[in-house]
mmCIF file of C-alpha atoms in Angstrom:
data_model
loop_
_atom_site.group_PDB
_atom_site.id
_atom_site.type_symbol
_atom_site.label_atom_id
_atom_site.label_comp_id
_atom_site.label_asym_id
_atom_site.label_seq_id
_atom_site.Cartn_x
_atom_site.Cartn_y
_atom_site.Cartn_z
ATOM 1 C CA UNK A 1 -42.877 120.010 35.008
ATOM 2 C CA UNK A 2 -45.385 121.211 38.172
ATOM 3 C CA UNK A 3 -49.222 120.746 37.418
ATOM 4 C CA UNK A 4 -51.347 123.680 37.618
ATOM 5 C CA UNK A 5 -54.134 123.585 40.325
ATOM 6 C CA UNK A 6 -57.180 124.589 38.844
ATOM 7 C CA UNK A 7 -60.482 126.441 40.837
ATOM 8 C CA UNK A 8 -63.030 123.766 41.473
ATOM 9 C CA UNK A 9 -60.090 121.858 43.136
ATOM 10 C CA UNK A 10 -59.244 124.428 45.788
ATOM 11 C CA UNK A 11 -63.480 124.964 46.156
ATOM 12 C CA UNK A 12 -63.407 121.010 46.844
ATOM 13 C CA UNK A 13 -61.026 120.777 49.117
ATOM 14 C CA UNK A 14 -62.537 123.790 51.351
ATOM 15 C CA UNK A 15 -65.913 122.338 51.316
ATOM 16 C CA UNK A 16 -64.068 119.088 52.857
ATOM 17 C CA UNK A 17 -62.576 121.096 55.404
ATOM 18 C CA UNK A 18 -65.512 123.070 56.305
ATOM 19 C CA UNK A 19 -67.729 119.874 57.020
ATOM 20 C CA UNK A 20 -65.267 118.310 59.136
ATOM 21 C CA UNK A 21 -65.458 121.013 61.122
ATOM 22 C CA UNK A 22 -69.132 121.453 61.803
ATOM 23 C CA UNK A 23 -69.826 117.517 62.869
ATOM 24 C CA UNK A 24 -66.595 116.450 63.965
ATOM 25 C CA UNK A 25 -66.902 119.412 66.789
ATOM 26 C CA UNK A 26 -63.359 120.178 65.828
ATOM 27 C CA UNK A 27 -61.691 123.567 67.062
ATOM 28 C CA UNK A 28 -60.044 125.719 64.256
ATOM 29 C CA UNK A 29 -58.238 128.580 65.581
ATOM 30 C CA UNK A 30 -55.852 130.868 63.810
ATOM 31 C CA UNK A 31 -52.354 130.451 64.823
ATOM 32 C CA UNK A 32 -51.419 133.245 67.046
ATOM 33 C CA UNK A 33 -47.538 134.240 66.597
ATOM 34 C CA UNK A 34 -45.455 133.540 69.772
ATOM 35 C CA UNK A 35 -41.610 133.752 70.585
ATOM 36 C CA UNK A 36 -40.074 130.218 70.140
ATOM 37 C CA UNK A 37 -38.841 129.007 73.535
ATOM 38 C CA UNK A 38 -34.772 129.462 74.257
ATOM 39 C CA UNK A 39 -33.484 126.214 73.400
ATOM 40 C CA UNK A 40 -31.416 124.671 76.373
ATOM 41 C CA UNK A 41 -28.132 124.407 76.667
ATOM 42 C CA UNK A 42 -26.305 121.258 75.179
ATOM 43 C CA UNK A 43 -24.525 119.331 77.460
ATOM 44 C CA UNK A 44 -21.584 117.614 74.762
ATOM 45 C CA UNK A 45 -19.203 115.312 76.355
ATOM 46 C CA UNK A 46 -16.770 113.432 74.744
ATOM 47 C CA UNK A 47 -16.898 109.518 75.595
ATOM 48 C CA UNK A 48 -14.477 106.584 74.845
ATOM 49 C CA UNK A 49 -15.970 104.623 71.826
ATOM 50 C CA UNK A 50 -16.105 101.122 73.658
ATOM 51 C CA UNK A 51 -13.283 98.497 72.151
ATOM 52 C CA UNK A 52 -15.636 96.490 69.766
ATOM 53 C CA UNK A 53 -13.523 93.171 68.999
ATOM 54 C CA UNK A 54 -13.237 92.993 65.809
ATOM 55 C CA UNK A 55 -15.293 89.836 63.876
ATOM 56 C CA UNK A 56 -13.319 87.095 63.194
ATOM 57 C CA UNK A 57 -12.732 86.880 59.256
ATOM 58 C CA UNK A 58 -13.265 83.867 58.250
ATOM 59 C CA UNK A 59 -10.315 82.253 55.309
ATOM 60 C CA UNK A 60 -11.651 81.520 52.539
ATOM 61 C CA UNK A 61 -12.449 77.811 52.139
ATOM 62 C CA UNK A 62 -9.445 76.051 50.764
ATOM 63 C CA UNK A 63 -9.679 74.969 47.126
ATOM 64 C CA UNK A 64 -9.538 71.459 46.739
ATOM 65 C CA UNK A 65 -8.041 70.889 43.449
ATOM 66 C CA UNK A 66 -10.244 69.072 41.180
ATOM 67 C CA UNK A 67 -9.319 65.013 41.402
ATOM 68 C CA UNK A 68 -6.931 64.267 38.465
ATOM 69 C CA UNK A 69 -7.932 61.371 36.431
ATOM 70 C CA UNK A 70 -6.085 57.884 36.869
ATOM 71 C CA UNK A 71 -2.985 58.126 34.196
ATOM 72 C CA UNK A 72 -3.794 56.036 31.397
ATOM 73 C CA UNK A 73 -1.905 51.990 31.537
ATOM 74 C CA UNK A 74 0.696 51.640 29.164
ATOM 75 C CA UNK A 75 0.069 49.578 26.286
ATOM 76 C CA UNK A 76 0.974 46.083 27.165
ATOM 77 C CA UNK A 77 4.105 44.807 25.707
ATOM 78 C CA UNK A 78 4.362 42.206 23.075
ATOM 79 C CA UNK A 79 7.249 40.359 23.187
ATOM 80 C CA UNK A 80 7.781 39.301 19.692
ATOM 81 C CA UNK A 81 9.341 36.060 19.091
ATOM 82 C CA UNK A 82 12.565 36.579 16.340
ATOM 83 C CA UNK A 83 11.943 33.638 13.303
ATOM 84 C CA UNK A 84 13.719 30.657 13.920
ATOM 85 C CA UNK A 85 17.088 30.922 11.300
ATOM 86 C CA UNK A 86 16.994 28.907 8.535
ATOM 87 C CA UNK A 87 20.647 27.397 7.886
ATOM 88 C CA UNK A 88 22.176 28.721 4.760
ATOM 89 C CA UNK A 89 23.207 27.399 2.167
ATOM 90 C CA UNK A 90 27.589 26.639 2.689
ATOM 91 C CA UNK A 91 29.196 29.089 0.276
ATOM 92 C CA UNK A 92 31.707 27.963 -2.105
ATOM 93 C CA UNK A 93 35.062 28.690 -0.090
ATOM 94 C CA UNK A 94 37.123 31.831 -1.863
ATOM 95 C CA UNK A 95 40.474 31.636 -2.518
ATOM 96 C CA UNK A 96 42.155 34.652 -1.193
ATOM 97 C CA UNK A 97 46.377 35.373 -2.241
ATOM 98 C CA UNK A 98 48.103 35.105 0.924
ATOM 99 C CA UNK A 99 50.153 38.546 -0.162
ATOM 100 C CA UNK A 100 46.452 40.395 0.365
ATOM 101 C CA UNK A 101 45.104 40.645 4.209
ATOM 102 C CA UNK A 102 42.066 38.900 4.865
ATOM 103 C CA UNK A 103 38.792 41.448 5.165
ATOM 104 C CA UNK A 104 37.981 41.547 9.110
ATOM 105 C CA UNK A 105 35.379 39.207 10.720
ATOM 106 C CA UNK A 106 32.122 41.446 11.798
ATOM 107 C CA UNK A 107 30.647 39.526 14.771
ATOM 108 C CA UNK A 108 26.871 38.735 14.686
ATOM 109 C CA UNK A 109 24.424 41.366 16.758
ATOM 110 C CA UNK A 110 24.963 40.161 19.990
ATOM 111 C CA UNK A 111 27.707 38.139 19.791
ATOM 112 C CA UNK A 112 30.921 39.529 21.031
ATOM 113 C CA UNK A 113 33.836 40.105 18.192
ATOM 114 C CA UNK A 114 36.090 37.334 17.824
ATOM 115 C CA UNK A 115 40.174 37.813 19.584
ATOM 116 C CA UNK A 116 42.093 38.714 16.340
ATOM 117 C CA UNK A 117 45.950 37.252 17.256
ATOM 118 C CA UNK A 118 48.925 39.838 17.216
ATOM 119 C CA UNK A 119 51.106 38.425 14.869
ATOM 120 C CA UNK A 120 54.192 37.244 16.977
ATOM 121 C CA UNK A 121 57.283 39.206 16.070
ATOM 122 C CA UNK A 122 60.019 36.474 15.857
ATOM 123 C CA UNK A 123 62.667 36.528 18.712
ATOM 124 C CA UNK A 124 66.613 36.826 17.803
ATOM 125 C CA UNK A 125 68.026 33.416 18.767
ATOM 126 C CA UNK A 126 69.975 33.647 21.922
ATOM 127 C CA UNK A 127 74.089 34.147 21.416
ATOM 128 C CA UNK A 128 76.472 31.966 21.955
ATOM 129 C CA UNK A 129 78.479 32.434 25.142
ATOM 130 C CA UNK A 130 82.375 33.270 24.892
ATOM 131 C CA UNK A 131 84.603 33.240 27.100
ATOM 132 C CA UNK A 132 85.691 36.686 28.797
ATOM 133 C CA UNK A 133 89.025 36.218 27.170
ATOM 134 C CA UNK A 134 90.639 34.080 24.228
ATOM 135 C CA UNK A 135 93.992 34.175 22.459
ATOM 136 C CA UNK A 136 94.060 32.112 19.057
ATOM 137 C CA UNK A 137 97.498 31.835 17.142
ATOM 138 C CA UNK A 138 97.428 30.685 13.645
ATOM 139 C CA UNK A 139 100.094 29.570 10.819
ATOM 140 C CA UNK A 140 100.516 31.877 8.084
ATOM 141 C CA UNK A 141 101.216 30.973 4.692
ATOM 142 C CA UNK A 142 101.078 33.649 1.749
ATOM 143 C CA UNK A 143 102.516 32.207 -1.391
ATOM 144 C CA UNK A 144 106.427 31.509 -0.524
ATOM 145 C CA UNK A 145 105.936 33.589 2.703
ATOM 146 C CA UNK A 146 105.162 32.438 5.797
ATOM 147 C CA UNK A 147 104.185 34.261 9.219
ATOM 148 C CA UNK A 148 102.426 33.988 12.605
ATOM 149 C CA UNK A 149 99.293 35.912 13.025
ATOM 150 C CA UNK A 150 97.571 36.038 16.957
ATOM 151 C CA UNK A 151 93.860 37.272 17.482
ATOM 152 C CA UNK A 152 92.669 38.365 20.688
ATOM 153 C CA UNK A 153 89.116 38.676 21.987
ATOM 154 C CA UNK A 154 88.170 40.378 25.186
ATOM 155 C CA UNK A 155 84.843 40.615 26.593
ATOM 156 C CA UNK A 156 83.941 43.088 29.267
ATOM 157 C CA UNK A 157 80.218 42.566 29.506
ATOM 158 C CA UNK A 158 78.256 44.775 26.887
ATOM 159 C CA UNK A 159 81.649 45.533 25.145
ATOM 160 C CA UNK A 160 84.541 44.104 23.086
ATOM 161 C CA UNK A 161 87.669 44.601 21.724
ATOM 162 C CA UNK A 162 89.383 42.331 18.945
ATOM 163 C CA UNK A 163 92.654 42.881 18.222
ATOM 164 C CA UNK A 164 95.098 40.835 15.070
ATOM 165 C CA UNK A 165 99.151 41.177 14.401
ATOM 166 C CA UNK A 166 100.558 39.497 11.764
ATOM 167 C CA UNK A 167 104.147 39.174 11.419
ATOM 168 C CA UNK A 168 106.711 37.570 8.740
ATOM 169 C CA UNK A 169 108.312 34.716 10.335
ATOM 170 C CA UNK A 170 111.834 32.697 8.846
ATOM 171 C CA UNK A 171 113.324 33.799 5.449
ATOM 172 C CA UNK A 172 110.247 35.963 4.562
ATOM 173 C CA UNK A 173 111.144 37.780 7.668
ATOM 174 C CA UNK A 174 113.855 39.201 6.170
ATOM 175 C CA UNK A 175 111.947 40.188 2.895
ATOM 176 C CA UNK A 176 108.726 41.154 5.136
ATOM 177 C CA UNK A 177 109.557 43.841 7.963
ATOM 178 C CA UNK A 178 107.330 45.591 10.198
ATOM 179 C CA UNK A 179 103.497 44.429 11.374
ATOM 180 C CA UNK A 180 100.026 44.326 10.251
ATOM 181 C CA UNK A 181 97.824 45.139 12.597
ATOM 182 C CA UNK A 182 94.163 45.456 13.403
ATOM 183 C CA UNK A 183 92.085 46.549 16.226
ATOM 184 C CA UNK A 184 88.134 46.846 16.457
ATOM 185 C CA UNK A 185 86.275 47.773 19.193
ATOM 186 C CA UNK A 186 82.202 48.663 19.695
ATOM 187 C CA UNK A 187 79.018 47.014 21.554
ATOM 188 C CA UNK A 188 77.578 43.458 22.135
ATOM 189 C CA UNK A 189 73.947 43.577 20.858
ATOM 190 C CA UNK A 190 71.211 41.172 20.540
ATOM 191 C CA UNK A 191 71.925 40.834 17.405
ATOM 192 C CA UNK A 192 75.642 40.404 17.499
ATOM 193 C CA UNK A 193 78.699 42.732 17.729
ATOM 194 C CA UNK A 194 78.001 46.865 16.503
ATOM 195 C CA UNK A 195 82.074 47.790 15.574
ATOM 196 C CA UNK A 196 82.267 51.802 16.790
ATOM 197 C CA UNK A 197 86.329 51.913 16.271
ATOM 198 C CA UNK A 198 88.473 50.148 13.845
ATOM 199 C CA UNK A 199 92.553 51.081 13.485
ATOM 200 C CA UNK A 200 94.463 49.697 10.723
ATOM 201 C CA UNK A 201 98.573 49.946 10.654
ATOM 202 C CA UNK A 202 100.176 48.296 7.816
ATOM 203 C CA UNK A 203 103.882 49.168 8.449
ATOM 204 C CA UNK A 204 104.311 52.681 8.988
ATOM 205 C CA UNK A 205 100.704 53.574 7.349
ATOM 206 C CA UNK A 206 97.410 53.449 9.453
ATOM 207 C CA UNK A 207 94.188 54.619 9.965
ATOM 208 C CA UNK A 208 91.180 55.216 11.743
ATOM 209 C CA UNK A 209 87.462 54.854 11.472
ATOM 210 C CA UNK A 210 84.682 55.584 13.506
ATOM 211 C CA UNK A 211 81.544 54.018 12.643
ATOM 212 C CA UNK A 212 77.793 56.017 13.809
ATOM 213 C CA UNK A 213 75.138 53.065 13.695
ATOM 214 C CA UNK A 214 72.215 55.883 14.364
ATOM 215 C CA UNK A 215 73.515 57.964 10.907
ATOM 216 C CA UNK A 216 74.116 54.468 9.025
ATOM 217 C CA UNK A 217 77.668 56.461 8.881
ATOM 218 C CA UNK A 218 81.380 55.310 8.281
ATOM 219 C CA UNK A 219 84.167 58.133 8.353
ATOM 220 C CA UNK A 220 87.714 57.223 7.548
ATOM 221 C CA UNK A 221 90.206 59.104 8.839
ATOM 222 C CA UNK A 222 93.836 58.519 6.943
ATOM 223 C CA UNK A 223 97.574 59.537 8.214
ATOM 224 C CA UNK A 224 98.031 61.394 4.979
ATOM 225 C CA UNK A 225 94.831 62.793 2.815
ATOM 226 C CA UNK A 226 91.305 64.477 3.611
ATOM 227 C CA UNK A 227 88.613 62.171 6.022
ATOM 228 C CA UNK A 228 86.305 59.830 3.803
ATOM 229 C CA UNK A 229 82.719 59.232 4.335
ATOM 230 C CA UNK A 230 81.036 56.174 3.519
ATOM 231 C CA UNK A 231 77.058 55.470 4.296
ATOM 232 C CA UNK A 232 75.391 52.401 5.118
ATOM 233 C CA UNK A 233 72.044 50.743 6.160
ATOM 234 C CA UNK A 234 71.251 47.975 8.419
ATOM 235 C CA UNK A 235 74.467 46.275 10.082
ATOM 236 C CA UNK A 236 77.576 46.231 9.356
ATOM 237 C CA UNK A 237 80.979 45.201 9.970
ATOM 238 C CA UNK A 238 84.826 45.239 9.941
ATOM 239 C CA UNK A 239 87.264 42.572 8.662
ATOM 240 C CA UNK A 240 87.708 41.623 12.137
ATOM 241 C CA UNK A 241 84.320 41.967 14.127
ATOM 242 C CA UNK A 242 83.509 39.410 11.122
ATOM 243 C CA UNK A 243 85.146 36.459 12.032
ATOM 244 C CA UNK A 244 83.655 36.691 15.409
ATOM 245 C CA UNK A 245 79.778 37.797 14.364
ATOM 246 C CA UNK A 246 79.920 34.152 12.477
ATOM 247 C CA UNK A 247 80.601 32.936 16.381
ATOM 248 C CA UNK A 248 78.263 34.469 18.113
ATOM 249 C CA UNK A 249 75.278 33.929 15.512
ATOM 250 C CA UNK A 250 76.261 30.065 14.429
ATOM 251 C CA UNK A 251 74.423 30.469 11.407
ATOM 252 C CA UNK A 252 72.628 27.055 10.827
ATOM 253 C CA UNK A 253 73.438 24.874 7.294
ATOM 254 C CA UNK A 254 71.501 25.953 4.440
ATOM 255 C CA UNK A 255 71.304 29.589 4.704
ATOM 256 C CA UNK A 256 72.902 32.592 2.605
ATOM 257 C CA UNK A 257 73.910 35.556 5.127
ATOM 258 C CA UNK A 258 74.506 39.266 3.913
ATOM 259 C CA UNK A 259 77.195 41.188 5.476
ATOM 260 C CA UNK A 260 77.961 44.929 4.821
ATOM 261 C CA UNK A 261 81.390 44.760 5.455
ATOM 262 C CA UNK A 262 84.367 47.545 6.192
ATOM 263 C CA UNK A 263 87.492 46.188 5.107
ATOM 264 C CA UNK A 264 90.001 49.451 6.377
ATOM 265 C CA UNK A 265 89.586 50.919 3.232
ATOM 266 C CA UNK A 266 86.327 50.292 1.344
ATOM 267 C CA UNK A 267 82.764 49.555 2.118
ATOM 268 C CA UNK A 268 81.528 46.348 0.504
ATOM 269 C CA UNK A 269 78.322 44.034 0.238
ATOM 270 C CA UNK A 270 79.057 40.401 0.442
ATOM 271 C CA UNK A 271 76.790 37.035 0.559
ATOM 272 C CA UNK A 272 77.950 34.339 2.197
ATOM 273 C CA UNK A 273 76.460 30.433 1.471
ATOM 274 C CA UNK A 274 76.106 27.948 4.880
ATOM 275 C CA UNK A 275 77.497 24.620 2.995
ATOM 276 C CA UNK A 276 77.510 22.571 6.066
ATOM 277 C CA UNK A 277 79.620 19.845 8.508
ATOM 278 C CA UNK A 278 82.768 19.238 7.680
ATOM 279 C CA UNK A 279 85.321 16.850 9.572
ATOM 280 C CA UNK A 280 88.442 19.165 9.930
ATOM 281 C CA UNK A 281 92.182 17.854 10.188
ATOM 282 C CA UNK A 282 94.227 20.652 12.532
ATOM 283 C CA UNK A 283 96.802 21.106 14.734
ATOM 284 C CA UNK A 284 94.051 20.402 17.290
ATOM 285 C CA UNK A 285 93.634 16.999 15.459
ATOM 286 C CA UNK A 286 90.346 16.226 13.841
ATOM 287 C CA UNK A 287 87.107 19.028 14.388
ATOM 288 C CA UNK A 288 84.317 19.751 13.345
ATOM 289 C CA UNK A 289 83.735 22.291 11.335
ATOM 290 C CA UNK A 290 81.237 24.849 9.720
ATOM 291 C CA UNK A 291 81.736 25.149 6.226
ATOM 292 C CA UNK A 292 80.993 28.955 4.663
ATOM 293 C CA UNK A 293 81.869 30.208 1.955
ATOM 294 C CA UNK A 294 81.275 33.631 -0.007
ATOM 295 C CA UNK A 295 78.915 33.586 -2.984
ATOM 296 C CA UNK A 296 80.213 36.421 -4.729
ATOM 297 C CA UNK A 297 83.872 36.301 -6.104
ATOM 298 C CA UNK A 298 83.788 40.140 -7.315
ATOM 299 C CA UNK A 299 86.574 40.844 -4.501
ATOM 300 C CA UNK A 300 88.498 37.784 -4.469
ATOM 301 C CA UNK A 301 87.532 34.457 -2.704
ATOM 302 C CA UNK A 302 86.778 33.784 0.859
ATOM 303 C CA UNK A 303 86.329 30.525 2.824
ATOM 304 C CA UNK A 304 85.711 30.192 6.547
ATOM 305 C CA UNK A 305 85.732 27.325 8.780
ATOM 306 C CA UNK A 306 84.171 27.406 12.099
ATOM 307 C CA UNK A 307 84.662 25.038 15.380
ATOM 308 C CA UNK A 308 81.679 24.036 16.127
ATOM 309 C CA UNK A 309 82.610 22.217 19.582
ATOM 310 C CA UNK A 310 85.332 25.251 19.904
ATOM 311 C CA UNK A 311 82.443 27.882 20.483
ATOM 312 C CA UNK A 312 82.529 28.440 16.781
ATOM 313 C CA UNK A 313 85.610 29.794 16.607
ATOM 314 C CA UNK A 314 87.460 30.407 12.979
ATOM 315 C CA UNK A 315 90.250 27.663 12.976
ATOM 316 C CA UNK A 316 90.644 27.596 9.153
ATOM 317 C CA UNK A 317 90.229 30.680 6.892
ATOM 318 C CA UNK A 318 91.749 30.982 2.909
ATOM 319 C CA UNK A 319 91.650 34.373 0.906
ATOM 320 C CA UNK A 320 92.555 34.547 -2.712
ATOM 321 C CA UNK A 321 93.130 38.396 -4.181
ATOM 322 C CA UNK A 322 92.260 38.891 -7.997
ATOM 323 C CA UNK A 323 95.746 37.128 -9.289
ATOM 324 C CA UNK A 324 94.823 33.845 -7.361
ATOM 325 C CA UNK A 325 97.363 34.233 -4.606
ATOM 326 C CA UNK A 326 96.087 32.349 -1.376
ATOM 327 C CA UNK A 327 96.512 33.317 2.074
ATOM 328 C CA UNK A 328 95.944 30.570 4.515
ATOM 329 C CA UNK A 329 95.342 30.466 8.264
ATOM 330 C CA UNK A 330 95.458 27.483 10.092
ATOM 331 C CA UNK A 331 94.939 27.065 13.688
ATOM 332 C CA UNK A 332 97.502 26.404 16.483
ATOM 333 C CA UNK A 333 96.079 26.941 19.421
ATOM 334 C CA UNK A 334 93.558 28.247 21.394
ATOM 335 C CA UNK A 335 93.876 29.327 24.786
ATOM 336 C CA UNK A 336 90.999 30.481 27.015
#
């Protein structure tokens, strides 16, 4: 908001005026009006700005990074010294069935665990070696009868065949007509002879059975009648693979044996006892011998004796049937 000039003011500043003119000897004049002067003409050229380098920009000063402080040490380790062990006590020993396994040993914290032993699974004794061939004749005697009987054995390497005839000889010959024969056939195993085959021919009747170890399986085939089945577990064998099994094995004195045992018509279970050396009189003149005989007498009564410097072979052998009737074989000679 403008202030308002009042009278005496203006009447002061004229008197001011007015005696600076009389003793300073200064000229006032009235302006007189005049026509301003032509202005001259402008001379514009246009010039090249001159090339100014341009001022160096300085970077910024680096930052240094602050200085980190020194990592703090680790605490020292202590190596702490374990307590000497104080020897126990001995603990009463325990007792433990030998039917129950013993609890397994846990080793000690730094000890390695003790070698626990594999129980050894026992090896089969080896077999006795036979010749690749053998022909053995024997003396029959059956009551008032009498006969020949021949059994050959034939080896050809992993395999066998056995075969038996048995023939009426002198008066009973004329009673008696017509053979019994046998024939087996199968595998030698670690473990002893594995029948496959066995044929049985009693006159003009015969049969056939075929024997499956990996079914346990025994099927009996007849000339007249339906097939028969019989099962089975573990070994078995035939009334001729038999004889030579006892061979091959030479069961040792002392021992019972268990035989499943085909006889051409049935399937039976038999134990037979190891009673020991026994001198032998024979055709062959004085052997000896390995007494067996079989512990049950449900089926009759069997005795067996074995050459034992004759590669075991059966040189004796005496059946009785249910009515005590005794069929004896008897050596006569053996021939490689």
């Amino acid at each position: 908001m403008s202030r308002r000039i009042r009278p005496w003011g203006l009447a002061l500043v004229g008197s001011l005026l007015l005696h600076a003119a009389l003793f300073g000897g200064l000229r006032w004049e009235l302006p007189q009006w005049r026509e301003p002067p032509e202005a001259p003409p402008l001379d514009v050229r246009l010039a090249t700005a001159p090339k100014v380098a341009p001022k160096p920009v300085e970077p910024p000063a680096a930052r240094v990074p602050a200085p980190k402080p020194p990592p703090a040490r680790p605490p020292a380790r202590v190596h702490l010294q374990p307590p000497a062990r104080v020897a126990a006590p001995e603990p009463e020993p325990i007792i433990v069935p030998v039917a129950e396994p013993l609890p397994p040993t846990v080793a000690e914290p730094g000890e390695s665990a003790p070698e626990v032993a594999t129980p050894a699974v026992p090896e089969l004794p080896p077999l006795n070696v036979l010749p690749p061939r053998l022909d053995l004749r024997y003396r029959l005697s059956y009551g008032i009868a009498s006969g020949q009987q021949t059994l050959v054995w034939v080896n050809e390497g992993e395999r066998y065949t056995l075969t038996s005839v048995a023939a009426a000889t002198g008066v009973a010959g004329m009673f008696y007509r017509g053979h019994f024969a046998q024939t087996s056939r199968g595998r030698i195993t670690t473990k002893g002879l594995q029948p496959e085959e066995f044929w049985d021919q009693r006159g003009k009747k015969h049969s056939r059975a075929t024997f499956d170890a990996g079914q346990g399986q025994i099927v009996l085939v007849p000339d007249k009648g339906a097939p028969r089945q019989f099962s089975y577990e573990g070994e078995v064998q035939d009334a001729l693979s038999l004889f030579f099994q006892f061979a091959l094995t030479a069961p040792p004195s002392g021992e019972q044996l268990a035989y499943t045992v085909f006889n051409g018509k049935k399937l039976r279970n038999y134990r037979y006892e190891v009673l020991g050396e026994v001198q032998l009189d024979t055709r062959l003149g004085v052997l000896r011998t390995l007494h067996l005989k079989r512990a049950d007498a449900g089926d009759g009564r069997f005795e067996i004796w074995l050459a034992i410097e004759r590669y075991y072979l059966p040189v004796r052998m005496q059946r009785s049937d249910e009515g005590d009737s005794v069929m004896q074989l008897d050596i006569e000679s053996i021939t490689p």
